[in-house]
CSV table of C-alpha atoms in Angstrom, one decimal:
chain,number,residue,atom,x,y,z
A,1,MET,CA,-0.4,-20.4,-11.5
A,2,LYS,CA,-1.4,-17.8,-14.1
A,3,ASP,CA,-4.4,-18.3,-16.3
A,4,TYR,CA,-3.8,-17.6,-20.0
A,5,PHE,CA,-6.4,-17.0,-22.7
A,6,ALA,CA,-6.2,-17.1,-26.4
A,7,ALA,CA,-7.4,-14.1,-28.3
A,8,PRO,CA,-9.1,-15.0,-31.6
A,9,LEU,CA,-7.2,-13.5,-34.6
A,10,THR,CA,-9.2,-12.5,-37.7
A,11,VAL,CA,-7.2,-12.0,-41.0
A,12,ALA,CA,-9.0,-9.9,-43.6
A,13,LEU,CA,-8.0,-10.1,-47.2
A,14,VAL,CA,-7.8,-6.7,-48.8
A,15,CYS,CA,-7.6,-6.1,-52.5
A,16,VAL,CA,-4.9,-3.5,-53.2
A,17,VAL,CA,-4.7,-1.4,-56.3
A,18,PRO,CA,-1.4,-2.2,-58.1
A,19,HIS,CA,0.1,1.3,-58.0
A,20,VAL,CA,-0.5,1.7,-54.2
A,21,LEU,CA,2.3,0.4,-52.0
A,22,ALA,CA,1.1,-1.1,-48.6
A,23,ALA,CA,3.2,-2.6,-45.8
A,24,SER,CA,2.6,-6.3,-45.5
A,25,THR,CA,4.5,-6.7,-42.3
A,26,VAL,CA,4.2,-5.5,-38.7
A,27,ASP,CA,6.8,-5.5,-35.9
A,28,LEU,CA,6.3,-6.8,-32.4
A,29,THR,CA,8.6,-6.0,-29.5
A,30,VAL,CA,8.6,-8.0,-26.3
A,31,LYS,CA,10.7,-6.5,-23.5
A,32,GLY,CA,11.5,-7.3,-19.9
A,33,THR,CA,14.3,-7.9,-17.4
A,34,ILE,CA,15.1,-11.0,-15.6
A,35,THR,CA,16.9,-10.1,-12.5
A,36,PRO,CA,18.5,-12.4,-9.7
A,37,VAL,CA,17.5,-9.8,-7.0
A,38,ALA,CA,14.4,-10.6,-5.0
A,39,CYS,CA,13.1,-9.2,-1.7
A,40,THR,CA,11.0,-10.7,1.0
A,41,PRO,CA,8.7,-8.5,3.2
A,42,VAL,CA,7.6,-9.7,6.6
A,43,LEU,CA,5.3,-8.1,9.1
A,44,SER,CA,5.4,-9.1,12.8
A,45,ASN,CA,2.4,-11.1,14.3
A,46,ASN,CA,1.7,-12.3,10.8
A,47,GLY,CA,0.5,-8.8,9.9
A,48,THR,CA,-2.5,-9.0,12.3
A,49,VAL,CA,-3.7,-6.2,14.6
A,50,ASP,CA,-6.4,-7.5,17.0
A,51,TYR,CA,-8.2,-5.1,19.2
A,52,GLY,CA,-10.2,-7.9,20.9
A,53,LYS,CA,-13.6,-7.0,22.4
A,54,ILE,CA,-14.5,-3.3,22.1
A,55,PHE,CA,-17.4,-2.3,24.3
A,56,ARG,CA,-20.2,-0.1,23.1
A,57,GLN,CA,-19.9,2.1,26.2
A,58,ASP,CA,-16.3,2.9,25.2
A,59,LEU,CA,-17.4,4.3,21.9
A,60,SER,CA,-18.9,7.8,21.3
A,61,VAL,CA,-22.4,7.9,20.1
A,62,ASP,CA,-22.0,11.1,18.0
A,63,LYS,CA,-18.3,11.4,17.3
A,64,ARG,CA,-15.7,9.1,15.8
A,65,THR,CA,-13.6,7.2,18.4
A,66,GLN,CA,-9.9,6.6,17.9
A,67,LEU,CA,-8.7,3.3,19.3
A,68,PRO,CA,-5.2,2.9,20.9
A,69,ASP,CA,-2.5,2.9,18.4
A,70,GLN,CA,-1.0,-0.4,17.5
A,71,VAL,CA,2.6,-1.2,16.2
A,72,LEU,CA,3.9,-3.8,13.8
A,73,ASP,CA,7.6,-4.5,12.7
A,74,LEU,CA,8.2,-4.6,9.1
A,75,ASN,CA,11.4,-6.3,7.8
A,76,ILE,CA,12.5,-6.4,4.2
A,77,GLN,CA,15.4,-8.6,3.2
A,78,CYS,CA,16.7,-8.7,-0.2
A,79,ASN,CA,19.4,-11.1,-1.6
A,80,GLY,CA,21.1,-8.1,-3.2
A,81,PRO,CA,20.8,-4.3,-3.2
A,82,SER,CA,17.5,-3.4,-4.8
A,83,ARG,CA,15.7,-0.1,-5.6
A,84,PHE,CA,12.0,-0.4,-4.5
A,85,ALA,CA,9.1,1.4,-3.1
A,86,LEU,CA,6.0,0.4,-1.1
A,87,VAL,CA,2.3,0.8,-1.9
A,88,MET,CA,-0.8,-0.3,-0.1
A,89,HIS,CA,-3.9,-1.9,-1.8
A,90,ASP,CA,-7.2,-1.9,0.2
A,91,ASN,CA,-9.0,-5.3,0.1
A,92,ARG,CA,-12.0,-3.6,1.6
A,93,ASP,CA,-12.0,-0.7,-0.9
A,94,GLY,CA,-14.9,1.8,-0.4
A,95,SER,CA,-15.6,0.9,3.2
A,96,ALA,CA,-13.5,3.6,4.9
A,97,ILE,CA,-15.6,6.3,6.6
A,98,VAL,CA,-13.3,9.0,4.9
A,99,ASN,CA,-12.5,9.0,1.2
A,100,SER,CA,-8.8,9.3,1.1
A,101,GLU,CA,-6.0,7.3,-0.2
A,102,ILE,CA,-4.4,7.0,3.1
A,103,TYR,CA,-7.4,5.5,4.9
A,104,TYR,CA,-8.4,1.9,4.6
A,105,GLY,CA,-11.7,0.4,5.5
A,106,LEU,CA,-12.9,-2.0,8.2
A,107,ASN,CA,-15.7,-3.4,6.1
A,108,ARG,CA,-19.4,-3.1,6.9
A,109,ASP,CA,-21.8,-4.1,9.6
A,110,LYS,CA,-24.8,-6.2,8.6
A,111,SER,CA,-26.9,-3.2,7.6
A,112,GLY,CA,-24.1,-2.1,5.2
A,113,ASN,CA,-22.8,0.8,7.3
A,114,ASN,CA,-19.1,1.6,7.2
A,115,ILE,CA,-17.4,0.6,10.5
A,116,GLY,CA,-14.5,2.9,10.5
A,117,LEU,CA,-10.9,3.3,9.0
A,118,TYR,CA,-7.3,2.8,9.7
A,119,SER,CA,-4.0,4.1,8.4
A,120,LEU,CA,-0.5,2.7,8.3
A,121,ASN,CA,2.2,5.2,9.4
A,122,PHE,CA,5.9,5.1,8.6
A,123,ASP,CA,8.3,7.2,10.6
A,124,PRO,CA,11.9,7.6,9.2
A,125,ALA,CA,13.2,7.9,12.8
A,126,GLN,CA,11.9,4.4,13.4
A,127,THR,CA,13.4,3.0,10.2
A,128,VAL,CA,16.8,1.4,9.7
A,129,VAL,CA,18.2,0.8,6.2
A,130,ASP,CA,21.5,-1.3,6.0
A,131,ASP,CA,24.2,0.5,7.9
A,132,LEU,CA,23.0,4.1,7.2
A,133,SER,CA,23.1,6.5,10.2
A,134,GLN,CA,19.8,8.2,9.1
A,135,VAL,CA,16.9,7.5,6.7
A,136,TYR,CA,14.5,9.9,5.0
A,137,ARG,CA,11.3,9.1,3.1
A,138,THR,CA,10.3,10.1,-0.3
A,139,ASP,CA,7.0,9.5,-2.1
A,140,SER,CA,5.7,9.6,-5.7
A,141,THR,CA,2.2,10.3,-6.9
A,142,THR,CA,3.2,9.6,-10.5
A,143,GLY,CA,4.1,6.0,-10.4
A,144,GLY,CA,7.8,6.6,-9.8
A,145,LEU,CA,8.3,9.3,-12.6
A,146,ALA,CA,8.9,12.0,-10.2
A,147,TRP,CA,9.7,12.0,-6.4
A,148,SER,CA,8.9,14.4,-3.6
A,149,LEU,CA,11.8,16.1,-1.7
A,150,SER,CA,13.0,13.5,0.9
A,151,SER,CA,12.0,14.3,4.5
A,152,SER,CA,12.3,13.0,7.9
A,153,ARG,CA,8.6,13.7,8.7
A,154,PRO,CA,6.4,10.7,9.3
A,155,ILE,CA,3.9,9.7,6.7
A,156,PRO,CA,0.9,7.4,6.2
A,157,ILE,CA,1.3,5.1,3.2
A,158,GLY,CA,-1.2,5.6,0.4
A,159,ALA,CA,-3.0,3.5,-2.0
A,160,LYS,CA,-1.9,5.8,-5.0
A,161,SER,CA,1.5,6.9,-3.9
A,162,TYR,CA,4.8,5.0,-3.8
A,163,LEU,CA,6.8,5.3,-0.6
A,164,GLY,CA,10.6,5.0,-0.7
A,165,PHE,CA,13.6,5.7,1.4
A,166,THR,CA,16.9,7.5,0.9
A,167,ASP,CA,20.0,8.6,2.8
A,168,VAL,CA,20.0,12.2,1.4
A,169,ALA,CA,17.6,15.0,2.9
A,170,GLY,CA,15.9,17.2,0.5
A,171,SER,CA,16.5,15.1,-2.5
A,172,ASN,CA,14.0,14.3,-5.3
A,173,ALA,CA,16.2,11.6,-6.9
A,174,GLY,CA,13.9,8.9,-5.4
A,175,PRO,CA,14.7,5.8,-3.5
A,176,ILE,CA,18.2,4.4,-3.1
A,177,PHE,CA,19.3,0.8,-3.4
A,178,ILE,CA,18.6,-1.1,-0.3
A,179,GLN,CA,19.4,-4.8,0.8
A,180,HIS,CA,17.8,-4.7,4.3
A,181,LEU,CA,15.1,-2.5,5.9
A,182,SER,CA,13.4,-2.6,9.2
A,183,SER,CA,10.7,-0.2,10.3
A,184,ARG,CA,8.2,0.0,13.2
A,185,VAL,CA,4.9,1.1,11.7
A,186,THR,CA,2.0,2.6,13.6
A,187,ILE,CA,-1.6,1.6,12.9
A,188,GLU,CA,-4.2,4.2,13.7
A,189,THR,CA,-7.8,3.0,13.8
A,190,VAL,CA,-11.0,5.0,14.0
A,191,ILE,CA,-14.5,3.7,14.6
A,192,ALA,CA,-17.6,5.5,13.3
A,193,PRO,CA,-20.1,6.9,15.8
A,194,THR,CA,-22.3,4.2,17.3
A,195,SER,CA,-25.3,6.2,16.1
A,196,GLN,CA,-24.3,5.3,12.6
A,197,LEU,CA,-23.8,1.7,13.3
A,198,ASP,CA,-26.1,-1.3,13.5
A,199,LEU,CA,-25.2,-2.7,17.0
A,200,SER,CA,-28.1,-5.2,17.2
A,201,ALA,CA,-25.4,-7.9,16.9
A,202,ASP,CA,-21.7,-8.1,17.2
A,203,VAL,CA,-19.9,-6.0,14.6
A,204,GLN,CA,-16.6,-7.4,13.5
A,205,LEU,CA,-13.7,-5.2,12.4
A,206,ASP,CA,-12.6,-6.8,9.2
A,207,GLY,CA,-9.8,-4.6,7.7
A,208,SER,CA,-7.6,-6.2,5.1
A,209,ALA,CA,-4.9,-4.7,2.9
A,210,THR,CA,-1.9,-5.8,1.0
A,211,LEU,CA,1.4,-4.0,1.3
A,212,ASP,CA,3.1,-4.4,-2.1
A,213,MET,CA,6.7,-3.9,-3.1
A,214,VAL,CA,7.3,-2.2,-6.5
A,215,TYR,CA,10.8,-2.7,-8.1
A,216,LEU,CA,12.0,0.3,-9.7
C-alpha cells in the first residue's frame, strides 16, 4: 500500500489592470504506460550468502582478506519480451571500506568500524538469454540515455549504472527485448584488517542490497 498526502493549495486573488491580459488557466499533463508485461527475478538460496564462522586467525592483521568467492543463480522470467536493465541499491550504504559504486557494505562492528565490502559480478559467458547463442553486456551511467559498447567481459554491477544485455557485440544500442534470462553471478567479499576492527565480541557480517529491475 502506498501512502498519499494532500498538499495544501493556496489561491491568491490578484487585481489585474484592465488593459493587461493575463492567462487564467494552466494545463496539467499526466502521462504513463500500463503494460501487460511483467518480469519476476529470483536468486537461488533466497539471495543469501552465508560464510558461517570466520576465525580471527584466518584474517590478516594489517591487510584486507578476501574470502572464498560464492555464487548465486539469477533467473528472470517475463510473461512476454521485455526491455530491462539491472541496478543495485545498497541497504548498508556508507559502510563499505572502499568508496565505489561497485562495492557494497557489510555494516559496522559495535565500535562503528566498517567491516568490509562485497561485489556482485556478472559474466556474459555465464549468462543465457532465451535461445541466443551468445550474450554481451552493456551498461549505462546516464539512466539509460546512452549505453556503452557491448562486451563479453565480466563486470560488477553498480549502484549508479544500469546493466543490460544484448546479442550484438560492440553495439551501443542498449539492451534487447528478453523473455527469460539466467545467469550465474559471483560474489566477492573482502574483510577489513583485524587491526581496524573491534573483535572483543563476535562481528556479524550484515550485508544487504536490493537488485532492482528497471523497465526501459
